[in-house]
XYZ file of C-alpha atoms in Angstrom:
708
model
C 9.957 -15.522 4.649
C 11.941 -17.842 6.885
C 13.104 -21.432 6.971
C 9.848 -22.911 5.737
C 10.310 -25.228 2.741
C 8.153 -25.764 -0.311
C 7.569 -29.086 -2.007
C 9.869 -28.288 -4.900
C 13.577 -28.561 -4.088
C 16.467 -26.182 -4.650
C 19.941 -26.856 -5.946
C 22.996 -24.725 -5.414
C 23.685 -22.148 -2.737
C 23.155 -18.438 -2.408
C 25.422 -16.034 -4.249
C 26.956 -12.842 -2.858
C 27.916 -10.363 -5.567
C 30.713 -7.850 -4.977
C 30.054 -5.650 -8.036
C 26.752 -3.706 -8.337
C 27.106 -3.893 -12.131
C 26.564 -7.652 -11.777
C 23.122 -7.206 -10.172
C 19.695 -6.765 -11.738
C 16.693 -6.087 -9.501
C 13.570 -6.834 -11.513
C 10.014 -6.594 -10.231
C 7.335 -8.691 -11.935
C 4.171 -6.632 -12.346
C 0.842 -7.562 -13.847
C -2.794 -8.329 -13.089
C -3.772 -11.294 -10.970
C -3.804 -14.462 -13.073
C -1.392 -13.151 -15.720
C 1.154 -15.844 -14.828
C 3.849 -13.924 -12.902
C 4.449 -16.572 -10.254
C 4.366 -19.421 -12.772
C 6.850 -17.537 -14.956
C 9.123 -17.009 -11.945
C 9.060 -20.743 -11.201
C 9.965 -21.554 -14.798
C 12.870 -19.066 -14.760
C 14.182 -20.509 -11.480
C 14.000 -24.040 -12.847
C 15.615 -23.035 -16.164
C 18.534 -21.389 -14.365
C 19.102 -24.368 -12.079
C 17.902 -22.829 -8.812
C 15.059 -25.373 -8.660
C 15.236 -28.980 -9.746
C 11.644 -28.623 -10.911
C 9.111 -25.819 -11.099
C 6.352 -25.672 -8.508
C 2.642 -25.256 -9.173
C 0.324 -22.432 -8.097
C -2.686 -24.747 -7.914
C -0.766 -27.265 -5.783
C 0.624 -24.543 -3.508
C 4.255 -25.567 -4.135
C 5.719 -22.406 -5.662
C 8.683 -20.632 -4.101
C 7.031 -17.216 -4.059
C 3.520 -18.128 -2.873
C 4.696 -19.608 0.417
C 2.157 -17.697 2.508
C -0.760 -19.964 3.561
C -3.200 -17.242 2.472
C -1.627 -17.198 -1.006
C -1.860 -20.978 -1.243
C -5.485 -20.933 -0.106
C -6.508 -18.165 -2.523
C -4.183 -19.413 -5.310
C -2.888 -15.906 -5.923
C -0.012 -13.866 -4.547
C -0.800 -11.778 -1.485
C 2.707 -10.550 -0.699
C 6.030 -9.611 -2.202
C 8.607 -12.414 -2.558
C 12.203 -12.460 -3.798
C 13.752 -15.228 -5.884
C 17.391 -14.727 -6.971
C 19.066 -16.585 -9.823
C 22.288 -16.255 -11.795
C 22.431 -15.859 -15.578
C 25.604 -15.093 -17.525
C 27.420 -14.329 -14.232
C 24.808 -11.706 -13.330
C 22.660 -12.075 -10.216
C 19.009 -11.394 -11.024
C 16.732 -10.709 -8.066
C 13.245 -11.532 -9.309
C 10.663 -9.720 -7.156
C 7.239 -11.313 -7.535
C 4.364 -8.998 -6.551
C 0.592 -9.432 -6.207
C -1.601 -8.215 -9.042
C -4.732 -7.589 -6.990
C -5.639 -4.029 -6.038
C -5.849 -4.797 -2.304
C -2.111 -5.475 -2.234
C -0.872 -2.396 -4.063
C 1.299 -1.648 -1.026
C 3.305 -4.803 -1.778
C 3.642 -3.676 -5.394
C 4.956 -0.255 -4.347
C 7.475 -1.908 -2.062
C 8.602 -4.033 -5.015
C 8.930 -0.949 -7.202
C 11.076 0.669 -4.492
C 13.373 -2.357 -4.348
C 13.718 -2.771 -8.122
C 15.539 -0.997 -10.923
C 13.298 -2.255 -13.741
C 10.037 -4.112 -14.240
C 8.902 -7.077 -16.276
C 5.268 -6.318 -17.009
C 3.431 -9.631 -17.472
C 0.146 -9.895 -19.365
C -1.712 -13.048 -20.322
C -2.011 -13.842 -24.022
C -5.748 -14.449 -23.619
C -6.620 -11.607 -21.273
C -6.523 -8.338 -23.234
C -5.684 -5.125 -21.388
C -8.299 -4.406 -18.759
C -8.689 -1.529 -16.329
C -6.625 -3.246 -13.618
C -3.764 -3.799 -16.052
C -3.832 -0.114 -16.962
C -3.812 0.849 -13.279
C -0.721 -1.286 -12.677
C 1.011 0.204 -15.728
C 0.319 3.671 -14.320
C 1.804 2.606 -10.963
C 5.045 1.820 -12.788
C 4.894 5.039 -14.804
C 4.359 7.117 -11.660
C 7.815 6.163 -10.349
C 9.513 6.241 -13.774
C 10.198 2.511 -13.741
C 11.838 1.123 -16.930
C 9.718 -1.727 -18.275
C 9.771 -4.666 -20.610
C 6.625 -6.610 -21.479
C 6.183 -10.383 -21.406
C 3.114 -11.825 -23.116
C 2.753 -15.066 -21.165
C 0.487 -18.107 -21.050
C 0.720 -18.746 -24.784
C -0.474 -22.297 -24.088
C -3.929 -21.025 -23.064
C -6.637 -22.309 -25.407
C -7.707 -18.729 -26.214
C -4.191 -17.323 -26.504
C -3.630 -14.843 -29.333
C -0.188 -13.216 -29.311
C -0.895 -10.788 -32.154
C -4.136 -9.553 -30.589
C -2.498 -9.137 -27.175
C 0.431 -7.260 -28.699
C -1.960 -4.910 -30.490
C -3.923 -4.380 -27.274
C -0.710 -3.510 -25.392
C 0.344 -1.075 -28.094
C -3.064 0.611 -28.035
C -3.026 0.855 -24.240
C 0.637 1.569 -23.476
C 1.740 3.473 -26.585
C 3.919 3.099 -29.634
C 7.001 2.347 -27.523
C 5.737 -1.228 -27.073
C 7.582 -3.312 -29.715
C 8.370 -7.028 -29.946
C 11.982 -8.232 -29.807
C 10.866 -11.759 -30.670
C 7.898 -13.346 -32.394
C 6.470 -16.854 -32.011
C 7.107 -18.891 -35.126
C 3.703 -19.661 -36.696
C 2.711 -23.297 -36.433
C 5.511 -24.218 -34.008
C 3.246 -25.157 -31.110
C 4.794 -22.623 -28.728
C 8.268 -24.116 -29.087
C 10.030 -21.646 -31.405
C 10.818 -17.938 -31.359
C 12.529 -15.802 -33.939
C 14.617 -12.781 -32.918
C 14.002 -9.559 -34.802
C 17.479 -8.145 -34.168
C 19.595 -11.266 -34.712
C 17.121 -12.972 -37.102
C 17.874 -16.268 -35.345
C 15.331 -18.978 -34.515
C 15.336 -20.238 -30.916
C 13.969 -23.780 -30.815
C 12.667 -25.127 -27.473
C 11.445 -28.427 -28.920
C 14.109 -30.261 -26.927
C 13.706 -28.103 -23.817
C 15.882 -25.438 -22.207
C 18.280 -24.007 -23.327
C 16.980 -23.554 -26.856
C 18.750 -24.643 -30.003
C 19.674 -21.697 -32.220
C 18.919 -22.073 -35.941
C 18.877 -19.921 -39.061
C 15.427 -18.884 -40.407
C 14.198 -20.130 -43.773
C 13.321 -17.683 -46.534
C 9.595 -17.604 -45.791
C 10.242 -16.788 -42.146
C 12.698 -14.029 -43.079
C 10.005 -12.382 -45.206
C 7.572 -12.700 -42.295
C 10.036 -10.799 -40.082
C 10.753 -7.870 -42.390
C 8.060 -5.353 -41.377
C 8.336 -6.009 -37.655
C 12.132 -5.882 -37.824
C 12.246 -2.551 -39.633
C 9.860 -0.949 -37.132
C 11.878 -2.292 -34.187
C 15.242 -1.137 -35.499
C 13.936 2.324 -36.322
C 12.440 2.595 -32.843
C 15.722 1.556 -31.200
C 17.900 3.792 -33.379
C 15.655 6.763 -32.585
C 16.947 6.517 -28.993
C 20.600 6.302 -30.028
C 23.076 9.015 -29.115
C 24.736 8.413 -32.491
C 22.842 10.837 -34.715
C 24.309 9.287 -37.881
C 22.931 5.839 -37.164
C 19.448 6.446 -38.579
C 20.840 7.947 -41.757
C 23.186 4.998 -42.214
C 20.378 2.503 -41.623
C 18.012 4.215 -44.044
C 20.870 4.268 -46.524
C 20.920 0.465 -46.506
C 23.753 -0.175 -44.040
C 23.316 -3.286 -41.866
C 23.680 -2.170 -38.262
C 25.697 -4.443 -35.972
C 23.387 -6.258 -33.482
C 25.655 -5.291 -30.555
C 25.159 -1.614 -31.433
C 21.389 -2.099 -31.552
C 21.372 -3.916 -28.196
C 23.390 -1.111 -26.581
C 20.888 1.445 -27.883
C 18.044 -0.830 -26.743
C 19.414 -0.698 -23.174
C 19.517 3.108 -23.399
C 15.926 3.253 -24.626
C 14.673 0.907 -21.883
C 16.540 2.828 -19.162
C 14.951 6.079 -20.304
C 11.517 4.536 -19.920
C 10.543 5.352 -23.498
C 10.806 1.892 -25.049
C 9.141 -1.315 -23.874
C 10.493 -4.475 -25.550
C 8.066 -7.407 -25.791
C 8.985 -11.081 -25.379
C 6.490 -13.952 -25.893
C 6.669 -16.662 -23.222
C 5.178 -20.015 -22.334
C 6.208 -21.487 -18.995
C 4.881 -24.913 -19.957
C 7.195 -25.332 -22.989
C 10.011 -23.037 -21.813
C 9.429 -20.693 -24.752
C 11.057 -17.300 -24.206
C 12.789 -18.088 -20.909
C 16.320 -17.637 -22.234
C 15.271 -14.502 -24.097
C 13.754 -12.978 -20.958
C 16.916 -13.634 -18.963
C 19.149 -12.358 -21.775
C 17.020 -9.237 -22.045
C 17.229 -8.583 -18.291
C 21.025 -8.911 -18.346
C 21.697 -6.988 -21.573
C 18.839 -4.482 -21.865
C 17.789 -3.668 -18.297
C 19.610 -1.079 -16.163
C 21.880 -2.125 -13.324
C 21.635 -0.470 -9.894
C 24.443 1.857 -11.005
C 22.067 3.456 -13.525
C 18.984 3.819 -11.332
C 18.287 7.087 -9.458
C 18.539 6.776 -5.674
C 16.063 8.092 -3.088
C 17.028 11.312 -1.349
C 18.732 10.950 2.032
C 18.858 13.235 5.072
C 19.945 12.889 8.671
C 17.324 11.453 11.084
C 15.993 14.895 11.994
C 15.440 15.868 8.365
C 18.555 18.009 8.052
C 20.713 18.611 5.015
C 20.196 16.302 2.059
C 23.190 14.029 1.568
C 24.488 12.717 -1.724
C 24.915 8.947 -1.932
C 25.772 6.666 -4.825
C 25.654 2.952 -5.512
C 29.141 2.531 -4.096
C 30.025 -0.546 -2.009
C 32.632 1.571 -0.196
C 30.265 4.486 0.482
C 28.295 5.232 3.665
C 25.760 2.546 4.504
C 22.257 3.487 3.372
C 19.735 0.639 3.161
C 15.973 0.410 3.475
C 13.571 -2.167 4.870
C 11.143 -2.751 1.987
C 9.177 -5.537 3.649
C 8.799 -7.034 7.116
C 7.497 -10.515 7.839
C 7.189 -12.637 10.960
C 8.267 -16.242 10.533
C 7.285 -18.957 12.974
C 10.868 -20.290 13.023
C 13.129 -17.231 13.090
C 10.825 -14.380 14.160
C 10.947 -10.994 12.453
C 12.547 -11.004 8.987
C 13.402 -7.705 7.262
C 13.868 -7.628 3.493
C 16.439 -4.914 2.800
C 17.557 -3.080 -0.336
C 21.085 -1.728 0.056
C 21.446 1.543 -1.841
C 24.946 2.535 -0.669
C 27.762 0.864 1.240
C 27.989 -2.790 2.245
C 26.104 -4.692 4.929
C 28.283 -7.137 6.841
C 27.437 -9.586 9.630
C 28.393 -9.073 13.270
C 28.180 -5.293 12.877
C 26.073 -2.661 14.578
C 23.599 -0.656 12.505
C 21.304 2.272 13.181
C 17.584 1.814 12.427
C 15.556 4.989 11.793
C 11.806 5.203 11.215
C 10.041 8.554 10.894
C 6.856 10.033 9.471
C 4.412 7.143 9.954
C 2.920 8.013 13.337
C -0.516 8.492 11.746
C -0.552 4.744 11.036
C 0.621 3.598 14.419
C 4.366 3.644 13.674
C 5.905 5.984 16.217
C 9.189 7.672 15.284
C 12.116 5.571 16.439
C 15.923 5.540 16.317
C 17.717 2.475 17.636
C 21.139 0.889 17.361
C 20.950 -2.849 16.692
C 23.343 -5.628 15.806
C 23.232 -7.608 12.561
C 24.173 -11.195 13.389
C 23.710 -12.839 9.982
C 22.889 -11.784 6.432
C 20.740 -13.937 4.202
C 19.787 -14.191 0.566
C 16.035 -14.936 0.524
C 14.563 -17.486 -1.854
C 10.871 -17.183 -1.180
C 10.475 -18.523 2.364
C 14.006 -19.872 2.589
C 16.926 -17.930 4.042
C 20.405 -18.785 2.783
C 23.343 -17.199 4.560
C 25.740 -14.944 2.620
C 28.914 -13.162 3.810
C 27.866 -9.633 2.770
C 25.418 -7.576 0.729
C 26.732 -4.724 -1.413
C 25.101 -1.577 -2.715
C 22.454 -2.472 -5.294
C 21.686 -5.927 -3.910
C 18.851 -7.317 -1.761
C 19.186 -9.344 1.416
C 17.255 -10.413 4.491
C 18.076 -9.594 8.110
C 16.575 -11.359 11.100
C 15.750 -10.257 14.623
C 16.031 -6.507 14.149
C 13.569 -5.814 16.935
C 12.818 -2.188 16.038
C 12.890 -2.446 12.220
C 9.617 -1.814 10.404
C 8.759 -1.519 6.727
C 10.096 1.772 5.361
C 12.856 2.133 7.970
C 16.398 3.182 7.060
C 19.393 1.071 8.065
C 22.706 2.953 8.291
C 25.961 3.196 10.242
C 25.576 4.186 13.916
C 28.314 6.807 13.505
C 26.519 8.322 10.485
C 22.772 7.716 10.898
C 20.670 8.460 7.823
C 17.007 8.664 6.856
C 15.736 7.868 3.355
C 12.745 9.669 1.887
C 9.717 7.349 2.099
C 7.797 6.013 -0.850
C 4.115 6.859 -1.150
C 2.002 4.476 0.905
C -1.607 3.880 -0.186
C -4.270 4.888 2.321
C -6.330 2.028 3.814
C -10.021 2.906 3.533
C -11.964 -0.213 4.564
C -12.611 -0.390 8.335
C -12.991 -3.779 10.017
C -13.925 -3.876 13.698
C -12.393 -6.815 15.541
C -12.819 -8.207 19.032
C -11.068 -11.023 20.882
C -13.375 -14.013 21.172
C -12.315 -14.664 24.751
C -10.530 -12.580 27.350
C -7.632 -15.047 27.220
C -7.108 -14.123 23.546
C -6.567 -10.419 24.228
C -2.828 -10.575 24.976
C -2.141 -12.820 21.970
C -4.213 -10.517 19.786
C -2.256 -7.461 20.955
C 1.095 -9.135 20.176
C -0.021 -10.305 16.732
C -1.449 -6.906 15.875
C 1.839 -5.221 16.776
C 3.703 -7.566 14.420
C 1.261 -7.105 11.561
C 1.194 -3.315 11.806
C 5.014 -3.208 11.960
C 5.252 -5.177 8.732
C 2.363 -3.780 6.719
C 2.294 0.007 6.198
C -1.031 -0.315 4.346
C -2.658 -1.490 7.576
C -3.733 1.037 10.204
C -4.886 0.158 13.706
C -7.354 2.485 15.428
C -8.564 2.140 18.983
C -11.666 4.302 18.944
C -12.233 5.791 22.386
C -15.801 6.834 21.543
C -17.179 3.606 20.134
C -14.785 1.478 22.241
C -13.966 -0.586 19.155
C -10.656 -1.832 17.817
C -10.718 -1.050 14.098
C -8.323 -2.328 11.442
C -8.236 -0.109 8.376
C -7.499 -2.347 5.379
C -7.123 -1.905 1.619
C -10.115 -4.089 0.770
C -11.863 -7.364 1.528
C -9.051 -9.590 0.265
C -6.543 -7.667 2.377
C -8.834 -7.920 5.405
C -9.200 -11.689 4.885
C -5.422 -12.111 4.819
C -4.940 -9.963 7.933
C -7.594 -11.883 9.899
C -6.143 -15.205 8.758
C -2.683 -14.162 9.977
C -4.081 -13.062 13.328
C -5.811 -16.420 13.789
C -2.738 -18.315 12.606
C -0.824 -16.589 15.398
C -3.142 -18.150 17.967
C -5.606 -15.297 18.524
C -9.267 -16.135 18.071
C -10.937 -12.978 16.765
C -14.407 -12.084 15.608
C -15.602 -9.133 13.570
C -18.513 -6.849 14.338
C -20.291 -3.972 12.652
C -18.248 -0.800 12.576
C -19.911 1.950 14.583
C -19.539 5.547 13.440
C -19.223 8.038 16.331
C -22.170 10.441 16.360
C -22.724 13.712 18.183
C -25.682 15.391 19.907
C -26.684 19.029 19.973
C -29.576 21.184 21.120
C -32.133 21.851 18.409
C -33.460 24.929 20.231
C -32.696 27.072 23.264
C -33.707 25.790 26.689
C -33.294 26.477 30.399
C -32.292 24.131 33.166
C -32.259 24.194 36.949
C -29.775 22.088 38.868
C -30.123 21.536 42.602
C -27.764 19.294 44.513
C -28.508 19.420 48.249
C -27.639 16.614 50.682
C -27.409 16.718 54.463
C -26.579 13.573 56.438
C -24.535 14.766 59.397
C -21.248 16.599 59.259
C -20.450 18.546 56.130
C -23.271 18.347 53.597
C -23.410 19.209 49.925
C -25.144 22.295 48.679
C -25.174 23.810 45.188
C -27.848 25.343 43.016
C -27.400 26.778 39.546
C -29.559 27.946 36.652
C -28.370 27.583 33.063
C -29.495 28.793 29.661
C -28.440 26.634 26.712
C -28.586 27.624 23.056
C -27.336 25.899 19.901
C -24.382 27.286 17.935
C -23.497 26.911 14.247
C -21.895 23.604 13.238
C -18.261 23.403 14.189
C -18.404 26.145 16.802
C -17.639 23.808 19.686
C -18.545 24.776 23.275
C -18.823 28.175 24.894
C -19.366 28.866 28.575
C -20.604 32.308 29.648
C -20.760 33.659 33.207
C -23.682 36.075 33.637
C -24.155 35.744 37.385
C -25.201 38.969 39.116
C -24.682 39.782 42.755
C -22.453 36.861 43.610
C -25.255 34.314 43.937
C -22.683 31.761 42.791
C -19.353 32.545 44.474
C -16.539 33.280 42.029
C -14.492 30.249 43.066
C -17.330 27.859 42.126
C -18.050 29.198 38.615
C -15.240 27.063 37.092
C -16.766 24.101 38.954
C -20.081 24.598 37.153
C -18.254 24.747 33.833
C -16.313 21.586 34.671
C -19.556 19.728 35.478
C -21.179 20.948 32.264
C -18.181 19.892 30.166
C -18.143 16.450 31.771
C -21.845 15.923 31.058
C -21.463 17.138 27.454
C -18.679 14.616 26.939
C -20.864 11.796 28.331
C -23.861 12.777 26.225
C -27.412 13.631 27.149
C -29.702 11.003 25.615
C -27.076 8.409 24.723
C -23.340 7.848 24.635
C -22.769 10.567 22.049
C -20.931 13.750 23.090
C -22.913 16.977 22.847
C -21.322 19.753 20.764
C -21.922 23.211 19.331
C -23.710 24.796 22.296
C -23.376 27.933 24.385
C -24.113 27.417 28.096
C -24.741 30.516 30.176
C -24.732 30.474 33.974
C -27.363 33.040 35.030
C -28.086 32.362 38.693
C -27.587 30.035 41.619
C -27.244 29.620 45.347
C -24.443 28.607 47.668
C -23.989 27.674 51.344
C -21.182 29.119 53.402
C -20.232 25.685 54.792
C -21.698 22.929 52.587
C -20.928 24.268 49.111
C -17.936 22.703 47.387
C -16.292 22.179 44.002
C -17.832 18.716 43.585
C -21.287 19.926 44.585
C -21.324 22.640 41.921
C -19.982 20.198 39.317
C -22.937 17.934 40.041
C -25.407 20.849 40.005
C -24.073 22.037 36.646
C -24.537 18.566 35.151
C -28.077 18.286 36.546
C -29.024 21.684 35.145
C -27.741 20.697 31.701
C -29.731 17.450 31.761
C -32.901 19.327 32.701
C -32.321 21.775 29.842
C -31.987 18.803 27.489
C -35.287 17.424 28.774
C -36.915 20.779 28.033
C -35.520 20.922 24.480
C -35.187 18.630 21.477
C -31.836 16.940 21.048
C -30.648 16.371 17.490
C -28.215 13.651 16.457
C -25.320 14.717 14.224
C -23.384 12.465 11.868
C -19.858 13.085 10.564
C -19.584 14.305 6.982
C -16.444 13.514 5.001
C -15.146 15.416 2.025
C -14.420 12.788 -0.610
C -12.294 13.121 -3.744
C -12.777 10.379 -6.343
C -10.589 9.876 -9.421
C -12.002 7.579 -12.082
C -12.149 6.924 -15.839
C -14.783 8.954 -17.655
C -16.732 5.837 -18.638
C -17.727 5.162 -15.022
C -18.730 8.720 -14.157
C -22.489 8.194 -14.495
C -22.673 5.041 -12.379
C -20.521 6.524 -9.612
C -22.535 9.762 -9.502
C -25.754 7.752 -9.309
C -24.365 5.711 -6.438
C -23.310 8.875 -4.597
C -26.832 10.181 -4.911
C -28.148 7.047 -3.213
C -25.742 7.655 -0.336
C -27.174 11.088 0.533
C -24.025 12.718 -0.862
C -23.772 16.330 -1.928
C -21.669 16.562 -5.087
C -19.556 19.701 -4.974
C -18.374 19.451 -8.561
C -16.532 17.494 -11.221
C -13.454 18.424 -13.224
C -11.043 16.865 -15.681
C -8.158 15.025 -14.061
C -4.539 15.636 -14.997
C -4.499 12.214 -16.656
C -6.446 12.220 -19.940
C -9.741 10.354 -19.998
C -10.235 10.635 -16.247
C -12.471 12.782 -14.053
C -12.248 14.050 -10.484
C -15.437 14.123 -8.380
C -15.561 16.142 -5.177
C -18.432 15.428 -2.811
C -19.508 15.489 0.809
C -20.708 12.087 1.982
C -21.967 10.889 5.396
C -19.290 8.743 7.030
C -21.921 6.100 7.778
C -22.288 5.602 4.017
C -18.541 5.169 3.480
C -17.887 2.136 5.667
C -17.750 -0.236 2.683
C -17.157 2.330 -0.032
C -13.672 0.957 -0.800
C -15.341 -2.283 -1.897
C -18.331 -0.665 -3.592
C -16.304 1.816 -5.648
C -13.976 -0.935 -6.828
C -17.006 -2.879 -8.046
C -18.568 0.152 -9.736
C -15.409 1.121 -11.623
C -13.803 -2.300 -12.157
C -10.959 -1.480 -9.813
C -9.862 1.635 -11.708
C -11.118 4.362 -9.361
C -9.423 5.697 -6.243
C -10.708 7.970 -3.517
C -9.503 9.901 -0.514
C -11.527 11.179 2.406
C -11.118 13.584 5.282
C -13.442 14.871 7.954
C -15.423 17.989 7.049
C -17.978 18.604 9.824
C -21.043 17.214 11.589
C -24.502 17.557 10.059
C -27.950 16.618 11.435
C -28.894 12.995 10.939
C -32.249 12.570 9.148
C -35.095 11.797 11.549
C -35.755 8.308 10.203
C -32.107 7.342 10.663
C -31.862 9.125 14.006
C -34.739 6.997 15.296
C -32.829 3.839 14.366
C -29.633 5.164 15.917
């Protein structure tokens, strides 16, 4: 996002819409390679925004302006491309289809009011496609389906339609059909029974069907009309239709919009970006059958401290309530915030309040700041085009909001608000990074701060035990993009193996004698103590017991012994691993009336503990995580077998809430989970998810302890 240009050129300026009813926010969803970005280019060119469509393979598309997207030839981030059709502004929101970038998809779903679900005509419906469909269903997103890439040599519209109906349900019904033998240049509408001919390009020529084509339409048309009428609020409509009455197309289209808004009906449009087939029908469908922002439920809103829930509506004159759905850093203009306005109107040269709460676990500390909006822009991919305002229901871009991060709420300073957050996916792939040279450290720190501010699926951890800087990413592709952006910002970084913090403990009871006596003129140092150390059950922590008799260790120095023991336990005994789950008992000692001191008894306590360790056997402990895996039943066997190879203890399996899916609960060593995000995706074709949280420390097997 920013002032960077693509090779294809734009025509016309940005449009500011004053009426939310004249806005449609549509997110394009579908698996990687389905043709979402190519379809967006074709729609922009057809509507006159572009003089010609760009190419994904040439890296000239509006939406794939990120260098990582151009290098990988697939979308890696959300991009907005507005156009105008029939006096309605349509904000097309192109999203990645790869699992690593599901955070970008969820941001797009938050910004949109409906989705165009794009599937390739030669692809079928695979597990990733089903996972994306479920992402839309989870937030109740109204959907239409576009079967794209009809020019592919293996394209089969009928087979793809059947696959979608099998996978997504009976609510998937075509509004248009390709005319057989037309070479992807003609569609026939099932409601209007008109033929749309793209032989001469866009817009299509409208013709009447011949008799043979009308017969071809009959079965599909009857099923469509019955499906639409079933959603009608006019209970007499079905009876009239079955009685032979011809229903007015405008009535059917109104009921179609109702059915789509309810999320129970998914109209299908065939499309071919190469010939222009279906472009007008997609745009018409978005304008006439998709809900406007006025019809879409709004997120709940509170005050910044989580007080009373406030009612807002999509009212340009209401209180300002907007949300940062994406943050990018552009080399020309700095930080760029993509904002969805839910209530009120954003205007330039005004102060706003920026609130961010509830993301401290990912490095986003709670913040509340007043900032000034200098300019408002309508984004077109990487380009920013200035507009005079942005009303409720519309999208815009703001620059140089220094405190704004993805997920933050933008409101009026005199009435600050906080919107309920959307669910952020948990990053589960750790990548340890290190600056290549000391001179890169400051640049690395600045770039990391920018990336973490803009990407809520990225978590930065500075591990004080392993002394590593760890980026938690969604997967390998996400990690590649993050590292590329760090290097593009001027920081040379390398990766290294992620180290899992281990612990030590005593395998058996032992005794230790600590003697710290030094005399070199003046005040000396004198402290002697005897300790007994015994192991405790896992998770018990540290206990210190005073069992001194007769005052052999003066009362004021007993805390000093404990302090020295604690310090040595934190340092470790045989390595750099802290020692845990032990009881240390002080049983005896000696002191000097002049030379004994706090520091002397701290040192004696540490020496006694080290001698006890030398007299015992020290066991290494590894962290165990409790893991919950959700996956389709068909992959259960392979995933269970893989868990067995990872020294996991399966606690049980149960049926998931979703049919055909299973939940596995297991305890797995954290050392075996470093690359599990990648391995599980491979095992289950991207359809499985997992969560993890720390359970306890368990002994590391001897063969692995020797290596450690």
